[in-house]
PDB file of C-alpha atoms in Angstrom:
ATOM      1  CA  MET A   1     -19.722  -2.735  30.806  1.00  0.00           C
ATOM      2  CA  ALA A   2     -19.530  -1.091  27.382  1.00  0.00           C
ATOM      3  CA  LYS A   3     -17.763  -3.039  24.655  1.00  0.00           C
ATOM      4  CA  GLN A   4     -14.518  -1.750  23.201  1.00  0.00           C
ATOM      5  CA  ALA A   5     -14.871   0.054  19.901  1.00  0.00           C
ATOM      6  CA  PRO A   6     -12.301   1.144  17.314  1.00  0.00           C
ATOM      7  CA  VAL A   7     -10.524   4.366  18.202  1.00  0.00           C
ATOM      8  CA  GLU A   8      -9.306   7.127  15.929  1.00  0.00           C
ATOM      9  CA  LEU A   9      -5.532   6.937  15.941  1.00  0.00           C
ATOM     10  CA  THR A  10      -3.354  10.005  16.060  1.00  0.00           C
ATOM     11  CA  ALA A  11      -0.631  10.633  13.477  1.00  0.00           C
ATOM     12  CA  GLU A  12       1.952   9.842  16.171  1.00  0.00           C
ATOM     13  CA  GLU A  13       0.284   6.511  16.995  1.00  0.00           C
ATOM     14  CA  ILE A  14       0.141   5.556  13.312  1.00  0.00           C
ATOM     15  CA  GLU A  15       3.812   6.425  12.884  1.00  0.00           C
ATOM     16  CA  TRP A  16       4.654   4.261  15.913  1.00  0.00           C
ATOM     17  CA  LEU A  17       2.630   1.321  14.552  1.00  0.00           C
ATOM     18  CA  LYS A  18       4.521   1.515  11.254  1.00  0.00           C
ATOM     19  CA  SER A  19       7.857   1.522  13.068  1.00  0.00           C
ATOM     20  CA  VAL A  20       7.258  -1.534  15.289  1.00  0.00           C
ATOM     21  CA  PRO A  21       9.343  -4.569  14.166  1.00  0.00           C
ATOM     22  CA  MET A  22       7.064  -7.523  13.344  1.00  0.00           C
ATOM     23  CA  SER A  23       6.731 -10.531  11.079  1.00  0.00           C
ATOM     24  CA  LYS A  24       5.677 -10.194   7.445  1.00  0.00           C
ATOM     25  CA  ARG A  25       2.318 -11.782   8.244  1.00  0.00           C
ATOM     26  CA  ALA A  26       1.692  -9.306  11.053  1.00  0.00           C
ATOM     27  CA  ARG A  27       2.635  -6.374   8.793  1.00  0.00           C
ATOM     28  CA  VAL A  28      -0.010  -7.398   6.251  1.00  0.00           C
ATOM     29  CA  VAL A  29      -2.707  -7.373   8.933  1.00  0.00           C
ATOM     30  CA  ARG A  30      -1.382  -4.119  10.423  1.00  0.00           C
ATOM     31  CA  ASP A  31      -1.553  -2.379   7.041  1.00  0.00           C
ATOM     32  CA  HIS A  32      -5.113  -3.595   6.457  1.00  0.00           C
ATOM     33  CA  ILE A  33      -6.307  -2.253   9.804  1.00  0.00           C
ATOM     34  CA  LEU A  34      -4.534   1.062   9.248  1.00  0.00           C
ATOM     35  CA  GLU A  35      -6.292   1.389   5.884  1.00  0.00           C
ATOM     36  CA  HIS A  36      -9.743   0.129   6.864  1.00  0.00           C
ATOM     37  CA  GLY A  37      -9.902   0.748  10.613  1.00  0.00           C
ATOM     38  CA  SER A  38     -10.464  -2.897  11.548  1.00  0.00           C
ATOM     39  CA  ILE A  39     -10.414  -6.446  10.213  1.00  0.00           C
ATOM     40  CA  THR A  40     -12.833  -9.344  10.705  1.00  0.00           C
ATOM     41  CA  THR A  41     -12.028 -13.026  11.036  1.00  0.00           C
ATOM     42  CA  LYS A  42     -13.852 -13.553   7.712  1.00  0.00           C
ATOM     43  CA  VAL A  43     -11.483 -11.183   5.884  1.00  0.00           C
ATOM     44  CA  LEU A  44      -8.494 -12.806   7.575  1.00  0.00           C
ATOM     45  CA  SER A  45      -9.650 -16.205   6.359  1.00  0.00           C
ATOM     46  CA  ASP A  46     -10.998 -15.321   2.888  1.00  0.00           C
ATOM     47  CA  VAL A  47      -8.546 -12.608   1.836  1.00  0.00           C
ATOM     48  CA  TYR A  48      -5.349 -13.388   3.735  1.00  0.00           C
ATOM     49  CA  ASP A  49      -5.722 -17.164   4.060  1.00  0.00           C
ATOM     50  CA  TYR A  50      -5.325 -17.308   7.863  1.00  0.00           C
ATOM     51  CA  THR A  51      -6.209 -20.905   8.754  1.00  0.00           C
ATOM     52  CA  HIS A  52      -6.589 -19.771  12.382  1.00  0.00           C
ATOM     53  CA  PRO A  53      -7.814 -16.131  12.138  1.00  0.00           C
ATOM     54  CA  PRO A  54      -7.554 -15.321  15.892  1.00  0.00           C
ATOM     55  CA  ARG A  55      -3.792 -15.906  15.547  1.00  0.00           C
ATOM     56  CA  ALA A  56      -3.634 -12.576  13.662  1.00  0.00           C
ATOM     57  CA  ARG A  57      -4.402 -10.769  16.900  1.00  0.00           C
ATOM     58  CA  GLY A  58      -1.676 -12.776  18.636  1.00  0.00           C
ATOM     59  CA  ASP A  59       0.851 -11.928  15.913  1.00  0.00           C
ATOM     60  CA  LEU A  60       0.309  -8.215  16.495  1.00  0.00           C
ATOM     61  CA  GLN A  61       0.233  -8.519  20.276  1.00  0.00           C
ATOM     62  CA  ASP A  62       3.457 -10.508  20.178  1.00  0.00           C
ATOM     63  CA  ALA A  63       5.032  -7.526  18.455  1.00  0.00           C
ATOM     64  CA  GLY A  64       3.872  -5.272  21.296  1.00  0.00           C
ATOM     65  CA  VAL A  65       0.823  -3.739  19.598  1.00  0.00           C
ATOM     66  CA  GLY A  66      -2.400  -3.204  21.543  1.00  0.00           C
ATOM     67  CA  VAL A  67      -5.296  -4.907  19.744  1.00  0.00           C
ATOM     68  CA  GLY A  68      -8.928  -4.784  20.829  1.00  0.00           C
ATOM     69  CA  SER A  69     -11.809  -6.979  19.683  1.00  0.00           C
ATOM     70  CA  ARG A  70     -15.570  -6.917  19.525  1.00  0.00           C
ATOM     71  CA  MET A  71     -18.283  -9.144  18.041  1.00  0.00           C
ATOM     72  CA  VAL A  72     -20.012  -7.925  14.871  1.00  0.00           C
ATOM     73  CA  MET A  73     -22.623  -9.259  12.442  1.00  0.00           C
ATOM     74  CA  VAL A  74     -21.524  -9.723   8.817  1.00  0.00           C
ATOM     75  CA  ASP A  75     -23.937 -11.221   6.260  1.00  0.00           C
ATOM     76  CA  GLY A  76     -26.027 -12.572   9.099  1.00  0.00           C
ATOM     77  CA  LYS A  77     -23.075 -14.260  10.806  1.00  0.00           C
ATOM     78  CA  ARG A  78     -21.573 -13.310  14.161  1.00  0.00           C
ATOM     79  CA  MET A  79     -17.770 -12.965  14.133  1.00  0.00           C
ATOM     80  CA  ALA A  80     -14.869 -11.167  15.799  1.00  0.00           C
ATOM     81  CA  GLU A  81     -13.494  -7.875  14.555  1.00  0.00           C
ATOM     82  CA  TYR A  82     -10.021  -6.623  15.558  1.00  0.00           C
ATOM     83  CA  PHE A  83      -8.766  -3.054  15.767  1.00  0.00           C
ATOM     84  CA  PHE A  84      -5.931  -1.028  17.257  1.00  0.00           C
ATOM     85  CA  THR A  85      -6.444   0.474  20.696  1.00  0.00           C
ATOM     86  CA  GLY A  86      -3.825   3.169  20.253  1.00  0.00           C
ATOM     87  CA  ALA A  87      -1.666   1.718  23.034  1.00  0.00           C
ATOM     88  CA  ALA A  88       1.162  -0.758  23.360  1.00  0.00           C
ATOM     89  CA  ASN A  89       0.502  -4.306  24.488  1.00  0.00           C
ATOM     90  CA  LYS A  90       2.639  -4.077  27.609  1.00  0.00           C
ATOM     91  CA  ASN A  91       2.365  -7.807  28.292  1.00  0.00           C
ATOM     92  CA  ALA A  92       4.247  -8.657  25.122  1.00  0.00           C
ATOM     93  CA  ALA A  93       6.135  -5.560  24.031  1.00  0.00           C
ATOM     94  CA  GLY A  94       9.728  -6.378  23.399  1.00  0.00           C
ATOM     95  CA  ARG A  95       9.319  -9.944  22.177  1.00  0.00           C
ATOM     96  CA  VAL A  96      12.524 -10.990  20.439  1.00  0.00           C
ATOM     97  CA  VAL A  97      12.412 -12.533  16.973  1.00  0.00           C
ATOM     98  CA  ILE A  98      13.981 -16.007  16.971  1.00  0.00           C
ATOM     99  CA  PRO A  99      17.270 -15.738  15.009  1.00  0.00           C
ATOM    100  CA  LYS A 100      17.259 -17.783  11.789  1.00  0.00           C
ATOM    101  CA  PRO A 101      20.609 -19.511  12.541  1.00  0.00           C
ATOM    102  CA  PHE A 102      19.171 -20.651  15.894  1.00  0.00           C
ATOM    103  CA  SER A 103      15.963 -21.873  14.251  1.00  0.00           C
ATOM    104  CA  ASP A 104      17.890 -23.714  11.519  1.00  0.00           C
ATOM    105  CA  GLU A 105      20.142 -25.460  14.052  1.00  0.00           C
ATOM    106  CA  LEU A 106      17.147 -26.477  16.203  1.00  0.00           C
ATOM    107  CA  LYS A 107      15.533 -28.188  13.205  1.00  0.00           C
ATOM    108  CA  LYS A 108      18.820 -29.822  12.228  1.00  0.00           C
ATOM    109  CA  GLN A 109      19.330 -31.240  15.736  1.00  0.00           C
ATOM    110  CA  ALA A 110      15.844 -32.755  15.559  1.00  0.00           C
ATOM    111  CA  ASP A 111      16.612 -34.318  12.143  1.00  0.00           C
ATOM    112  CA  TYR A 112      13.846 -32.104  10.745  1.00  0.00           C
ATOM    113  CA  ARG A 113      11.182 -34.028  12.655  1.00  0.00           C
ATOM    114  CA  CYS A 114       8.119 -32.407  14.154  1.00  0.00           C
ATOM    115  CA  ALA A 115       8.235 -32.845  17.944  1.00  0.00           C
ATOM    116  CA  ILE A 116       4.544 -33.806  18.027  1.00  0.00           C
ATOM    117  CA  CYS A 117       3.866 -36.123  15.065  1.00  0.00           C
ATOM    118  CA  SER A 118       7.466 -37.223  14.327  1.00  0.00           C
ATOM    119  CA  GLY A 119       6.943 -36.463  10.634  1.00  0.00           C
ATOM    120  CA  VAL A 120       9.980 -35.381   8.627  1.00  0.00           C
ATOM    121  CA  PHE A 121       9.594 -32.049   6.841  1.00  0.00           C
ATOM    122  CA  ALA A 122      11.613 -29.548   4.837  1.00  0.00           C
ATOM    123  CA  GLY A 123      13.178 -26.867   7.028  1.00  0.00           C
ATOM    124  CA  ARG A 124      10.799 -24.189   5.713  1.00  0.00           C
ATOM    125  CA  GLU A 125       7.833 -26.352   6.739  1.00  0.00           C
ATOM    126  CA  LEU A 126       8.881 -26.395  10.403  1.00  0.00           C
ATOM    127  CA  GLN A 127       8.636 -23.581  12.928  1.00  0.00           C
ATOM    128  CA  ALA A 128      10.824 -23.062  15.974  1.00  0.00           C
ATOM    129  CA  ASP A 129       8.157 -22.954  18.670  1.00  0.00           C
ATOM    130  CA  HIS A 130       8.370 -21.932  22.324  1.00  0.00           C
ATOM    131  CA  ARG A 131       7.690 -25.024  24.452  1.00  0.00           C
ATOM    132  CA  VAL A 132       5.966 -22.732  26.957  1.00  0.00           C
ATOM    133  CA  PRO A 133       3.885 -20.199  24.973  1.00  0.00           C
ATOM    134  CA  PHE A 134       5.494 -16.765  24.841  1.00  0.00           C
ATOM    135  CA  MET A 135       2.283 -15.166  26.153  1.00  0.00           C
ATOM    136  CA  ILE A 136       2.757 -17.173  29.361  1.00  0.00           C
ATOM    137  CA  GLY A 137       6.498 -17.674  29.798  1.00  0.00           C
ATOM    138  CA  GLY A 138       7.897 -14.740  27.828  1.00  0.00           C
ATOM    139  CA  ASP A 139      11.423 -14.824  26.404  1.00  0.00           C
ATOM    140  CA  LYS A 140      14.476 -15.685  28.497  1.00  0.00           C
ATOM    141  CA  PRO A 141      17.653 -13.527  28.355  1.00  0.00           C
ATOM    142  CA  THR A 142      19.347 -16.065  26.061  1.00  0.00           C
ATOM    143  CA  PHE A 143      18.110 -18.567  23.508  1.00  0.00           C
ATOM    144  CA  GLU A 144      18.510 -22.184  24.632  1.00  0.00           C
ATOM    145  CA  PHE A 145      17.537 -25.163  22.456  1.00  0.00           C
ATOM    146  CA  ILE A 146      15.872 -26.844  25.428  1.00  0.00           C
ATOM    147  CA  ASP A 147      13.238 -24.069  25.493  1.00  0.00           C
ATOM    148  CA  PHE A 148      12.134 -24.618  21.880  1.00  0.00           C
ATOM    149  CA  MET A 149      10.971 -27.426  19.604  1.00  0.00           C
ATOM    150  CA  PRO A 150      10.293 -27.736  15.870  1.00  0.00           C
ATOM    151  CA  LEU A 151       6.625 -28.089  14.911  1.00  0.00           C
ATOM    152  CA  CYS A 152       4.952 -28.723  11.560  1.00  0.00           C
ATOM    153  CA  ALA A 153       2.260 -26.251  10.477  1.00  0.00           C
ATOM    154  CA  SER A 154      -0.605 -28.577  11.420  1.00  0.00           C
ATOM    155  CA  ASP A 155       0.638 -29.270  14.944  1.00  0.00           C
ATOM    156  CA  ASN A 156       1.611 -25.638  15.450  1.00  0.00           C
ATOM    157  CA  ARG A 157      -1.992 -24.604  14.714  1.00  0.00           C
ATOM    158  CA  ALA A 158      -3.334 -27.380  16.947  1.00  0.00           C
ATOM    159  CA  LYS A 159      -1.088 -26.294  19.807  1.00  0.00           C
ATOM    160  CA  SER A 160      -2.104 -22.635  19.411  1.00  0.00           C
ATOM    161  CA  TRP A 161      -5.797 -23.515  19.541  1.00  0.00           C
ATOM    162  CA  SER A 162      -5.381 -25.858  22.509  1.00  0.00           C
ATOM    163  CA  CYS A 163      -3.276 -23.396  24.516  1.00  0.00           C
ATOM    164  CA  GLU A 164      -5.559 -20.444  23.825  1.00  0.00           C
ATOM    165  CA  HIS A 165      -8.575 -22.445  25.013  1.00  0.00           C
ATOM    166  CA  CYS A 166      -6.836 -23.817  28.117  1.00  0.00           C
ATOM    167  CA  GLU A 167      -7.718 -22.406  31.558  1.00  0.00           C
ATOM    168  CA  ASN A 168      -4.019 -21.712  32.038  1.00  0.00           C
ATOM    169  CA  TRP A 169      -4.073 -19.105  29.257  1.00  0.00           C
ATOM    170  CA  THR A 170      -5.571 -16.821  31.902  1.00  0.00           C
ATOM    171  CA  ALA A 171      -3.917 -18.258  35.018  1.00  0.00           C
ATOM    172  CA  GLN A 172      -0.474 -18.190  33.323  1.00  0.00           C
ATOM    173  CA  ASP A 173       1.159 -20.848  35.484  1.00  0.00           C
ATOM    174  CA  VAL A 174       4.485 -21.654  33.784  1.00  0.00           C
ATOM    175  CA  GLU A 175       4.888 -24.901  35.738  1.00  0.00           C
ATOM    176  CA  MET A 176       1.541 -26.154  34.435  1.00  0.00           C
ATOM    177  CA  CYS A 177       2.726 -25.479  30.887  1.00  0.00           C
ATOM    178  CA  GLU A 178       6.026 -27.267  31.503  1.00  0.00           C
ATOM    179  CA  THR A 179       4.158 -30.484  32.414  1.00  0.00           C
ATOM    180  CA  CYS A 180       1.817 -30.323  29.410  1.00  0.00           C
ATOM    181  CA  PHE A 181       1.863 -32.518  26.295  1.00  0.00           C
ATOM    182  CA  TRP A 182       2.153 -29.430  24.096  1.00  0.00           C
ATOM    183  CA  ALA A 183       5.408 -28.415  25.794  1.00  0.00           C
ATOM    184  CA  HIS A 184       7.023 -31.818  26.310  1.00  0.00           C
ATOM    185  CA  PRO A 185       5.260 -34.526  24.278  1.00  0.00           C
ATOM    186  CA  GLU A 186       8.038 -36.925  25.280  1.00  0.00           C
ATOM    187  CA  ASP A 187       7.268 -36.578  29.028  1.00  0.00           C
ATOM    188  CA  TYR A 188       4.057 -34.953  30.273  1.00  0.00           C
ATOM    189  CA  GLU A 189       1.345 -35.173  32.926  1.00  0.00           C
ATOM    190  CA  HIS A 190      -1.667 -33.694  31.145  1.00  0.00           C
ATOM    191  CA  VAL A 191      -2.979 -32.243  27.872  1.00  0.00           C
ATOM    192  CA  ALA A 192      -4.082 -28.639  28.343  1.00  0.00           C
ATOM    193  CA  GLY A 193      -5.172 -29.456  31.881  1.00  0.00           C
ATOM    194  CA  SER A 194      -6.984 -32.688  31.015  1.00  0.00           C
ATOM    195  CA  SER A 195      -5.836 -36.051  32.360  1.00  0.00           C
ATOM    196  CA  GLU A 196      -5.107 -37.896  29.127  1.00  0.00           C
ATOM    197  CA  ARG A 197      -2.336 -39.374  26.988  1.00  0.00           C
ATOM    198  CA  ARG A 198      -1.823 -38.971  23.265  1.00  0.00           C
ATOM    199  CA  LEU A 199       0.075 -40.733  20.525  1.00  0.00           C
ATOM    200  CA  SER A 200       0.377 -38.662  17.351  1.00  0.00           C
ATOM    201  CA  LEU A 201       2.071 -40.275  14.357  1.00  0.00           C
ATOM    202  CA  THR A 202       2.677 -39.314  10.747  1.00  0.00           C
ATOM    203  CA  PHE A 203       3.286 -42.167   8.290  1.00  0.00           C
ATOM    204  CA  GLN A 204       5.634 -41.192   5.450  1.00  0.00           C
ATOM    205  CA  ASN A 205       7.399 -42.915   2.563  1.00  0.00           C
ATOM    206  CA  ASP A 206       7.914 -46.659   3.284  1.00  0.00           C
ATOM    207  CA  ASP A 207       5.818 -46.428   6.468  1.00  0.00           C
ATOM    208  CA  VAL A 208       2.718 -45.627   4.412  1.00  0.00           C
ATOM    209  CA  ALA A 209       2.428 -49.363   3.704  1.00  0.00           C
ATOM    210  CA  ILE A 210       2.162 -50.002   7.463  1.00  0.00           C
ATOM    211  CA  TYR A 211      -0.662 -47.475   7.726  1.00  0.00           C
ATOM    212  CA  ASP A 212      -2.481 -48.990   4.746  1.00  0.00           C
ATOM    213  CA  GLN A 213      -2.236 -52.440   6.323  1.00  0.00           C
ATOM    214  CA  LEU A 214      -3.625 -51.099   9.614  1.00  0.00           C
ATOM    215  CA  ALA A 215      -6.474 -49.442   7.730  1.00  0.00           C
ATOM    216  CA  GLU A 216      -7.300 -52.649   5.860  1.00  0.00           C
ATOM    217  CA  GLU A 217      -7.307 -54.764   9.018  1.00  0.00           C
ATOM    218  CA  ALA A 218      -9.331 -52.144  10.923  1.00  0.00           C
ATOM    219  CA  SER A 219     -11.941 -52.096   8.156  1.00  0.00           C
ATOM    220  CA  ALA A 220     -12.182 -55.899   8.166  1.00  0.00           C
ATOM    221  CA  ALA A 221     -12.733 -55.843  11.940  1.00  0.00           C
ATOM    222  CA  SER A 222     -15.232 -52.929  11.692  1.00  0.00           C
ATOM    223  CA  ARG A 223     -13.213 -50.654  13.952  1.00  0.00           C
ATOM    224  CA  THR A 224     -11.155 -47.493  13.679  1.00  0.00           C
ATOM    225  CA  ILE A 225      -7.486 -47.404  12.739  1.00  0.00           C
ATOM    226  CA  GLN A 226      -6.749 -46.025  16.216  1.00  0.00           C
ATOM    227  CA  ALA A 227      -8.470 -49.012  17.838  1.00  0.00           C
ATOM    228  CA  GLU A 228      -6.566 -51.396  15.579  1.00  0.00           C
ATOM    229  CA  ALA A 229      -3.244 -49.758  16.490  1.00  0.00           C
ATOM    230  CA  ILE A 230      -4.043 -49.986  20.207  1.00  0.00           C
ATOM    231  CA  GLU A 231      -4.934 -53.669  19.777  1.00  0.00           C
ATOM    232  CA  ARG A 232      -1.565 -54.245  18.085  1.00  0.00           C
ATOM    233  CA  LEU A 233       0.293 -52.458  20.875  1.00  0.00           C
ATOM    234  CA  ALA A 234      -1.578 -54.396  23.573  1.00  0.00           C
ATOM    235  CA  GLY A 235      -0.869 -57.661  21.789  1.00  0.00           C
ATOM    236  CA  ASP A 236       2.871 -56.935  21.599  1.00  0.00           C
ATOM    237  CA  SER A 237       3.167 -56.050  25.299  1.00  0.00           C
TER     238      SER A 237
END
């Protein structure tokens, strides 16, 4: 099967692309592709500071834009290149932007804590995230707080990577997502399909002293901080 290649867009298609509502980050990538015809993961990382370059494709697809990809060689390195297909992404067209008042209230209700690591962050450092990825569950007719959770930037990137590399990204079983750590870290059955349990913690302010003590004791016992924490938990049970 022949690989997809960039297509020459018509004036009507370009006008449509410029009219589609999307986030500021997605607009930057859209404008680059319109000017240059495509964009590589290297450019996304080096020029636009995408810490997870493949997310750029997702940003545009979330807005309803059809984006194709192919592998190219740049400076001797193999990488992905994204381009417009000239069609709408019918699986995601119509995604609704989360209203800021809703997002602000969600963070406030959570005391500005990340749902994964429990760290406390400034409101701007948290993102209102779909518990079940939009690409799998879509948007419901109304916004309900139970369907979203606040995530810090680090955990949001980790969740995106884990979800996009999970077998369910293709199967799109909503129930499987609902029982996953990344959707409900407070009550889950698996982590991206794997039978495991996780404990993610962020030590801040006065709690930093607890972490430093754990690190010191772990070093003295020639083991990792994680192993030392588990030993403490087992000893207290």
